[in-house]
mmCIF file of C-alpha atoms in Angstrom:
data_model
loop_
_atom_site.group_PDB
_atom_site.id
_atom_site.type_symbol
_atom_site.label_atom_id
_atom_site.label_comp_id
_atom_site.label_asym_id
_atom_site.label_seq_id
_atom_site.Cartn_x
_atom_site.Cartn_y
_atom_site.Cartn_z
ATOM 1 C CA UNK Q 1 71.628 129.328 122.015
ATOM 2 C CA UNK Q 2 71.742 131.756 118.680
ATOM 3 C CA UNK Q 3 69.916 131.048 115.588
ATOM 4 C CA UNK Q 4 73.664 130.144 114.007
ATOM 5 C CA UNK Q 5 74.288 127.686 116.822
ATOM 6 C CA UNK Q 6 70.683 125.953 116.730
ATOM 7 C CA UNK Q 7 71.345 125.523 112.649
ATOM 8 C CA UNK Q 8 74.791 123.741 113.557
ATOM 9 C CA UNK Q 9 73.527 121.546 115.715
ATOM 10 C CA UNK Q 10 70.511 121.007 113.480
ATOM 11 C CA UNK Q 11 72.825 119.742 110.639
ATOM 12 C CA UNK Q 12 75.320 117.742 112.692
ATOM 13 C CA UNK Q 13 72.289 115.846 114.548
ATOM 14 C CA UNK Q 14 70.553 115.123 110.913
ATOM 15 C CA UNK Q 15 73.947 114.009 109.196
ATOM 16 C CA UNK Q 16 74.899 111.764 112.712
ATOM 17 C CA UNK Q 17 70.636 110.429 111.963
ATOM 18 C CA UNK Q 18 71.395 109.942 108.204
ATOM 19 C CA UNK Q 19 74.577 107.968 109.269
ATOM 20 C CA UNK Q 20 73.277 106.020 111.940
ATOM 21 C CA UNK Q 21 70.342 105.069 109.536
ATOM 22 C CA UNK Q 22 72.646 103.810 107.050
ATOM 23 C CA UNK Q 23 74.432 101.799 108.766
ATOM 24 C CA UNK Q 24 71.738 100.173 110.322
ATOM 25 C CA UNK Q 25 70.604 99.507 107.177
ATOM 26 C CA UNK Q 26 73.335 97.647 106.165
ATOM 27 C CA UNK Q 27 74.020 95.023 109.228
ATOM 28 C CA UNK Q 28 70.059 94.166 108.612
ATOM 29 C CA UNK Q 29 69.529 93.675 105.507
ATOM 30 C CA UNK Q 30 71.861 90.133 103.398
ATOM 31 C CA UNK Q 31 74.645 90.418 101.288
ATOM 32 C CA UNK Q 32 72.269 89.261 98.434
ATOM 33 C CA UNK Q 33 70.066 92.152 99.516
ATOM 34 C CA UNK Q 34 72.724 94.509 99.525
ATOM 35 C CA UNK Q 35 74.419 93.526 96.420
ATOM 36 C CA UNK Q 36 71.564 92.732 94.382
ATOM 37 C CA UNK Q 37 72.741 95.596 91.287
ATOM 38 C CA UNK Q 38 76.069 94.196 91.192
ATOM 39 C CA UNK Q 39 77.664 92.060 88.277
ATOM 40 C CA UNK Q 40 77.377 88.605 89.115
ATOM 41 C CA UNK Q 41 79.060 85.177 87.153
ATOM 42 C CA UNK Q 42 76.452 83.236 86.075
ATOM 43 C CA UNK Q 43 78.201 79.963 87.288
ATOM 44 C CA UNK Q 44 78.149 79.122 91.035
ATOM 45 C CA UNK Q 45 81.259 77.021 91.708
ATOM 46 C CA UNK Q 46 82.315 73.812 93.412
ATOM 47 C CA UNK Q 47 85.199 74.467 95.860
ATOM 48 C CA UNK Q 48 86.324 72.170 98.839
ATOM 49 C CA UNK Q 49 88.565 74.197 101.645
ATOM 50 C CA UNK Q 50 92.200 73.058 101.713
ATOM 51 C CA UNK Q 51 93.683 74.799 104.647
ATOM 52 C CA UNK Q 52 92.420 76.946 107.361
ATOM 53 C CA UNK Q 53 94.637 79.159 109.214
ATOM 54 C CA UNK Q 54 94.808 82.112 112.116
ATOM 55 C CA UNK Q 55 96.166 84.934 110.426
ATOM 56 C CA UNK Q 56 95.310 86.957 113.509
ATOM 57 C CA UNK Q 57 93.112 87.082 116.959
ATOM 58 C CA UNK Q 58 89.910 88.028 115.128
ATOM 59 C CA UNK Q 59 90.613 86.645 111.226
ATOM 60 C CA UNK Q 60 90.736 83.164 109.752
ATOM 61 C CA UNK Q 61 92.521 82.624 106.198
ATOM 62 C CA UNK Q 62 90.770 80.057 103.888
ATOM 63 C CA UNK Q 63 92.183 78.631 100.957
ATOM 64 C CA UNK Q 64 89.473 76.649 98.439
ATOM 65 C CA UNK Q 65 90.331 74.324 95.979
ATOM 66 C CA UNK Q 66 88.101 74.821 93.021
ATOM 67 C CA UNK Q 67 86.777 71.831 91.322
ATOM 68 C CA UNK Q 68 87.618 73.535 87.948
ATOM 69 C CA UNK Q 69 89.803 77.463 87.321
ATOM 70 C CA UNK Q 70 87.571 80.040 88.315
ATOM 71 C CA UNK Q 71 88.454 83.409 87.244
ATOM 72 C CA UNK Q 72 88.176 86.632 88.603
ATOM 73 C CA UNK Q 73 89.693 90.502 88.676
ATOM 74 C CA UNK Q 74 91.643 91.921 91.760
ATOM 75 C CA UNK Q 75 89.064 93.650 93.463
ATOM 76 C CA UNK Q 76 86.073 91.345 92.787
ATOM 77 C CA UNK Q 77 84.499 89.016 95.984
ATOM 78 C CA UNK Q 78 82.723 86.047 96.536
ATOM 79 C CA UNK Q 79 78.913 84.915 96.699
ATOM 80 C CA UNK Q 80 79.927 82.205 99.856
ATOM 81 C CA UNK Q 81 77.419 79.569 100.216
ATOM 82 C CA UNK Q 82 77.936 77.038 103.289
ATOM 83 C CA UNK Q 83 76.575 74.084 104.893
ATOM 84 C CA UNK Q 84 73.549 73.561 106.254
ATOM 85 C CA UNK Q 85 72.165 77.212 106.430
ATOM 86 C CA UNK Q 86 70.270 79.045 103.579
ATOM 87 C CA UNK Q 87 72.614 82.489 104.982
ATOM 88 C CA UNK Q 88 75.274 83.663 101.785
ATOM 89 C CA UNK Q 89 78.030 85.541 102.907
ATOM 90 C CA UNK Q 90 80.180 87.977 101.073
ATOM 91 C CA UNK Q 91 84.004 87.999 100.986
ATOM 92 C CA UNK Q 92 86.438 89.655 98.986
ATOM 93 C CA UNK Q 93 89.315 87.689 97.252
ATOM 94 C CA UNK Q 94 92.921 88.464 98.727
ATOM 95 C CA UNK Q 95 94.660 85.687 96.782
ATOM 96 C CA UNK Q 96 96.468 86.442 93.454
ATOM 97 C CA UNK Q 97 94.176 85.506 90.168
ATOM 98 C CA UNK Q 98 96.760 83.502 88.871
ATOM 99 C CA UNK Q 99 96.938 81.213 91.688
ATOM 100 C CA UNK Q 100 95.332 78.156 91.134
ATOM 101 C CA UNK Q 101 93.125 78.348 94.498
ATOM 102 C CA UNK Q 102 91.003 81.164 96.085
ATOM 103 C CA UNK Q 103 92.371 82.546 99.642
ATOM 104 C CA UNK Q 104 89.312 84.561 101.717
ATOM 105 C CA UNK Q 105 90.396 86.577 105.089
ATOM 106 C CA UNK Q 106 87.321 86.090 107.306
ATOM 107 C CA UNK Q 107 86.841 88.256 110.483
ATOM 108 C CA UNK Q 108 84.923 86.842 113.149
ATOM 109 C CA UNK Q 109 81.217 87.864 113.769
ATOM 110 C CA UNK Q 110 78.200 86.252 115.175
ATOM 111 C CA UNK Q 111 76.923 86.556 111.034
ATOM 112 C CA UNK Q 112 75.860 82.849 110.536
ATOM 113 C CA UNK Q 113 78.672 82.500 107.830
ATOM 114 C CA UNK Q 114 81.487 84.017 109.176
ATOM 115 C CA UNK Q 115 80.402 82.442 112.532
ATOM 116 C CA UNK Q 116 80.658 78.796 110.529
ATOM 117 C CA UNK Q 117 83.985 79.733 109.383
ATOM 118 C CA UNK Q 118 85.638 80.004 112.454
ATOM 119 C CA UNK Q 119 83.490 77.681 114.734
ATOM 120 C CA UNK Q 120 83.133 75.065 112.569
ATOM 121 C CA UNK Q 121 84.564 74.929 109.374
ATOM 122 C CA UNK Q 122 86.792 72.010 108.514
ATOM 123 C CA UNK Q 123 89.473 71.021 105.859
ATOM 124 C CA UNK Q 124 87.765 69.061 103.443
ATOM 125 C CA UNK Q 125 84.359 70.922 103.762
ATOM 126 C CA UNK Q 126 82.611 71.610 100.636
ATOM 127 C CA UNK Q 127 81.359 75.174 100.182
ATOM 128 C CA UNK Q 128 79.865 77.148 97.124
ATOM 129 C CA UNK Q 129 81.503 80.049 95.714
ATOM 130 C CA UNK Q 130 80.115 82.763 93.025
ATOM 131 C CA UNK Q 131 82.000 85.557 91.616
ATOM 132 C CA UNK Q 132 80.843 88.761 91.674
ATOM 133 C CA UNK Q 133 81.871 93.073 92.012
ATOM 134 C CA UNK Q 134 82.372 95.907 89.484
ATOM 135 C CA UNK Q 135 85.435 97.816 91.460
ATOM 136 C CA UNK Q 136 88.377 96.093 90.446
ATOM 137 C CA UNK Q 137 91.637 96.185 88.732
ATOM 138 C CA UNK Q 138 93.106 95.052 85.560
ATOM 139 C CA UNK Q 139 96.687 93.877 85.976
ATOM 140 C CA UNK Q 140 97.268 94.981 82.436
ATOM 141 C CA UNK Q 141 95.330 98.570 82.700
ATOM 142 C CA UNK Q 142 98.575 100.067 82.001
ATOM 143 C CA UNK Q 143 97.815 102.744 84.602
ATOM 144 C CA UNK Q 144 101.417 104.252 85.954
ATOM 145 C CA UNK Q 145 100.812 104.891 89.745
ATOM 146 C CA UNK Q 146 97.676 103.292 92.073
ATOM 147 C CA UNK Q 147 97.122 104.173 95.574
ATOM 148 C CA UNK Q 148 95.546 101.909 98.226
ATOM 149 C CA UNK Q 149 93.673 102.475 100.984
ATOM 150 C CA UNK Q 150 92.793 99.835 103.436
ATOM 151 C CA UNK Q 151 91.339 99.573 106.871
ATOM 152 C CA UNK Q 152 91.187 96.467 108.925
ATOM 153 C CA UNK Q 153 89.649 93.291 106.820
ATOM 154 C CA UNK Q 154 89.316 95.994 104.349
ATOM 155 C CA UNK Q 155 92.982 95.024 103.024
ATOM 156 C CA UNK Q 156 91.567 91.971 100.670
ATOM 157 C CA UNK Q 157 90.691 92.930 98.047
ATOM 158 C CA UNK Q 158 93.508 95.075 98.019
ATOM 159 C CA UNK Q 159 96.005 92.874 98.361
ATOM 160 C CA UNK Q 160 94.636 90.872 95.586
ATOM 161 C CA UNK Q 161 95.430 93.595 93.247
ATOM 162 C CA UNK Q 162 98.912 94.245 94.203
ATOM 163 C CA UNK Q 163 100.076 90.219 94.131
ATOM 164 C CA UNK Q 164 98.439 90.735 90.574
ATOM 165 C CA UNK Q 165 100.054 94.208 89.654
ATOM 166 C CA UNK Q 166 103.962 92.810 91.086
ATOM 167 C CA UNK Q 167 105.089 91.748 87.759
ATOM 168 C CA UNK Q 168 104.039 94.970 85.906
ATOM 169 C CA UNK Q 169 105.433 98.387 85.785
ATOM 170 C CA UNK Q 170 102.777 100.087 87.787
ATOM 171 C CA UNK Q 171 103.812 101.296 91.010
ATOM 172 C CA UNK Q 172 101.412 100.795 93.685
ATOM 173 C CA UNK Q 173 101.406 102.392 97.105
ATOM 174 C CA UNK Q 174 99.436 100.922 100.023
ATOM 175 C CA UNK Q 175 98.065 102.883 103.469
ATOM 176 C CA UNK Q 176 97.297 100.211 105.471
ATOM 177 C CA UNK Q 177 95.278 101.225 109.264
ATOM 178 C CA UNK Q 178 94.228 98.356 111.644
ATOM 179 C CA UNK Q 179 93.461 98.592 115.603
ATOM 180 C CA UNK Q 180 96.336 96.977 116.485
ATOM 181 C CA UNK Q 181 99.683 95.623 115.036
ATOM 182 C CA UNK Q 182 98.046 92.365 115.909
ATOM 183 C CA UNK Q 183 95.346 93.361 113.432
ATOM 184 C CA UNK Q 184 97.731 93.908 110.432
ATOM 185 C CA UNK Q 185 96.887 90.675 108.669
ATOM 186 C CA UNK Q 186 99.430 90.091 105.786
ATOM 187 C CA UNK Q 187 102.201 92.228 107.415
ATOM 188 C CA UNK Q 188 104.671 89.189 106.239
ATOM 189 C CA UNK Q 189 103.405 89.040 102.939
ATOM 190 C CA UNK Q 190 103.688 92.751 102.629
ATOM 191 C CA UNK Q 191 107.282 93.087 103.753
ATOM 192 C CA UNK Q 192 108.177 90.495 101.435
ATOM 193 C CA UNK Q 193 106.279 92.405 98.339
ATOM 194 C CA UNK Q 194 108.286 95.359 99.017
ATOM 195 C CA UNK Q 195 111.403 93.656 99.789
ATOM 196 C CA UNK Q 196 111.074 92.042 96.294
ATOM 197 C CA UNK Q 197 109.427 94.199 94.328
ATOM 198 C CA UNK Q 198 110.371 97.755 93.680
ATOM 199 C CA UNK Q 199 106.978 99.174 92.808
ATOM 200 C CA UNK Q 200 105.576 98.132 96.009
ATOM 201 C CA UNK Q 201 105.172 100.563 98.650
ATOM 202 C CA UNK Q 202 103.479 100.147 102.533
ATOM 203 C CA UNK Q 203 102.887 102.601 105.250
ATOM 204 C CA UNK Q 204 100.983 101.173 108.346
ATOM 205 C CA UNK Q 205 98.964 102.938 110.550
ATOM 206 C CA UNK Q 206 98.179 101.995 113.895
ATOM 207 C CA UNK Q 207 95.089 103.257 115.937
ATOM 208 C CA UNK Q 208 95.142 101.674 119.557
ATOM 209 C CA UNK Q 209 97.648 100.260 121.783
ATOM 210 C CA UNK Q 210 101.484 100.409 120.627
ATOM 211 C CA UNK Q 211 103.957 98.998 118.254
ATOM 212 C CA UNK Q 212 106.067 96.068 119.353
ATOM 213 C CA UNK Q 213 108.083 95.210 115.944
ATOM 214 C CA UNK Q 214 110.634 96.469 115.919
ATOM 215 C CA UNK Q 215 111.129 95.889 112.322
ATOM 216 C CA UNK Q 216 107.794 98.080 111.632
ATOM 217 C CA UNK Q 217 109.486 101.416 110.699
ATOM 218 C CA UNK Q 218 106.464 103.009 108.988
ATOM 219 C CA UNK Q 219 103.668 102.696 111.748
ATOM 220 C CA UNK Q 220 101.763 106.170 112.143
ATOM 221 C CA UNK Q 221 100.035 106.332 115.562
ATOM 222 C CA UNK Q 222 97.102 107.605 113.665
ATOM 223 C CA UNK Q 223 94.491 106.751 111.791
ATOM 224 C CA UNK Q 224 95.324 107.493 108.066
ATOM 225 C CA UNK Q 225 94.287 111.094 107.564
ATOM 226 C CA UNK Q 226 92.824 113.227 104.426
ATOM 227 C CA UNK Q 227 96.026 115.245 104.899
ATOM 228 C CA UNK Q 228 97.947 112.598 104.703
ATOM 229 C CA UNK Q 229 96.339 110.836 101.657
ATOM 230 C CA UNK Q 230 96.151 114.251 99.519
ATOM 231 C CA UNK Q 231 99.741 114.787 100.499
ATOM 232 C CA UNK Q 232 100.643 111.672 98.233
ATOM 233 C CA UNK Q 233 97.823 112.853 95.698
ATOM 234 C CA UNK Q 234 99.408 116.022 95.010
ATOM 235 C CA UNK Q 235 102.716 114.731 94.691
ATOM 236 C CA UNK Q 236 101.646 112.460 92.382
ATOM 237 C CA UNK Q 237 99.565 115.069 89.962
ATOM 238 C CA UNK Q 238 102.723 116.640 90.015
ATOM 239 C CA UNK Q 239 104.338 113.743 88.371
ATOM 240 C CA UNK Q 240 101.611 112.473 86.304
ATOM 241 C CA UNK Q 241 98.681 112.748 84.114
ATOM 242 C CA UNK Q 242 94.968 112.203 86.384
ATOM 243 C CA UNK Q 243 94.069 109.387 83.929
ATOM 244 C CA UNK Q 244 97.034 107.169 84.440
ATOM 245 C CA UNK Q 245 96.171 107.098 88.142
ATOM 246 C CA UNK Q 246 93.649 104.956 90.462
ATOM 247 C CA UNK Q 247 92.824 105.478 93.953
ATOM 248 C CA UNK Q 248 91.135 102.069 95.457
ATOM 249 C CA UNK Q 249 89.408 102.110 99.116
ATOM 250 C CA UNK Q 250 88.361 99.646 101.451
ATOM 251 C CA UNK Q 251 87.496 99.241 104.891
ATOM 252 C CA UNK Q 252 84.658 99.909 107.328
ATOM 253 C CA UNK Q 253 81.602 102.671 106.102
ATOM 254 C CA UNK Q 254 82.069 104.787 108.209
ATOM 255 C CA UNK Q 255 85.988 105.306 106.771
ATOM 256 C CA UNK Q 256 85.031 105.176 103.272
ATOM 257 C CA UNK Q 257 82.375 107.935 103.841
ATOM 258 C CA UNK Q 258 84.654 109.865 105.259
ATOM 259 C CA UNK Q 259 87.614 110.170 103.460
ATOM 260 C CA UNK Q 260 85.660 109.877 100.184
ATOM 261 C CA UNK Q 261 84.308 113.046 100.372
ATOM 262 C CA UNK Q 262 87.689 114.627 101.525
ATOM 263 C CA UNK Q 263 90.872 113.071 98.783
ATOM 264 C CA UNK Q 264 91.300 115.005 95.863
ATOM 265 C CA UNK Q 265 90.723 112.535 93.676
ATOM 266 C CA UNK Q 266 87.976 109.735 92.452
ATOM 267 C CA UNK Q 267 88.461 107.227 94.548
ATOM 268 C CA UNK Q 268 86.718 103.912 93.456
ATOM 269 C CA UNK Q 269 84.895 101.613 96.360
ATOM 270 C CA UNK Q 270 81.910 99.334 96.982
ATOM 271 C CA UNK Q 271 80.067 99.430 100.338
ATOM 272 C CA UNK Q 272 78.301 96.434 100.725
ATOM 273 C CA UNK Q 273 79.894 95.093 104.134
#
């Protein structure tokens, strides 16, 4: 092996350690741990869960009734505090701030909260809830053109901000990856956004196994790409000013790592999952 080859291999091992390292880091330590510099609400709030449903194999919809309005931006997430175990969890809010009630997507783990939710969570359970997260979205920022981009659970927070944004003249434009079609939680509730609403956008992108809807004309069989992201960057520096755009991203570290580093443009993004 050359000198030249030795240093390659040197720098891949050491950036595969670094990586490795950091994600380890992350599944130990809590989501109070890992979130401990972010803005918090001083108020932790009464909720009691009104419905519980499979939105797909591996993810569980909750809605909470707040004893009083809570308020929060698109983007922000939840403190969760549940039952009988001193273990918070951390979930981003998909449901519109408007609404009344909050709406978490929870995938299943064997993490003591997530694990409650769906093995043993009931309607009527009362749970603790406590706002928190400095990447979100305004729905009046006034920005002309935001770009989304989700991967797998990673589509809450997300969606949050477009049900806010529908009503406004911002157009927003959402590349959405999961495993399998399966995994596309909110497909429905996209289709309908950009059935309805003109400055809604959606491309899919589909990494295992194959597409059986027949209605889902915008599945890539590819995980969503730098090439394909700076593609729609470039087109849209072409048609507007840098500072009345936002790029958003959200999914699994290992994602947002990656394609951080490689779009041509600040993207904004919290990695605390």
């Amino acid at each position: 092996m050359t000198a030249a080859s030795l240093a390659l291999h040197s720098r891949r091992f050491t950036s595969l350690l670094a990586t490795s390292t950091s994600v380890l880091s992350r599944i130990m330590s809590t989501h109070l741990e890992r979130t401990n510099g972010n803005t918090r609400e001083p108020e932790v709030e009464n909720c009691t869960v009104s419905s519980i449903t499979d939105i797909s194999p591996t993810v569980k919809l909750l809605q909470l009734a707040p004893e009083r309005p809570v308020t929060f931006k698109p983007g922000q997430w939840v403190d969760f505090f549940i039952p009988r175990t001193n273990m918070v969890g951390g979930y981003s809010l998909c449901s519109d701030p408007r609404s009344p009630n909050l709406e978490l997507a929870v995938k299943y783990s064997t993490h003591p909260p997530a694990h409650w939710v769906h093995k043993t969570c009931k309607m009527g359970e009362k749970v603790l809830v406590r706002v928190g997260g400095d990447v979100f979205l305004e729905p009046d920022s006034r920005v002309k053109v935001v770009l989304l981009i989700a991967g797998g659970i990673g589509i809450n927070p997300l969606l949050s901000m477009i049900r806010a944004g529908v009503d406004t003249e911002t157009k927003y434009h959402l590349l959405y990856s999961a495993a399998t079609v399966e995994e596309l939680i909110f497909f429905d509730d996209l289709e309908k956004l950009t059935a309805s609403h003109d400055n809604v956008t959606v491309e899919y992108f589909i990494t295992k196994g194959t597409v059986k809807l027949d209605n889902l004309v915008k599945a890539n069989r590819e995980r969503i790409s730098p090439e394909a992201v700076n593609k729609l960057v470039s087109d849209y520096k072409s048609r507007f000013d840098e500072s009345d755009m936002r790029c958003f991203l959200c999914g699994p570290p290992p994602m947002i790592d990656f394609l951080s580093k490689e779009i041509k443009m600040k993207c904004e993004y919290e990695k605390w999952w």
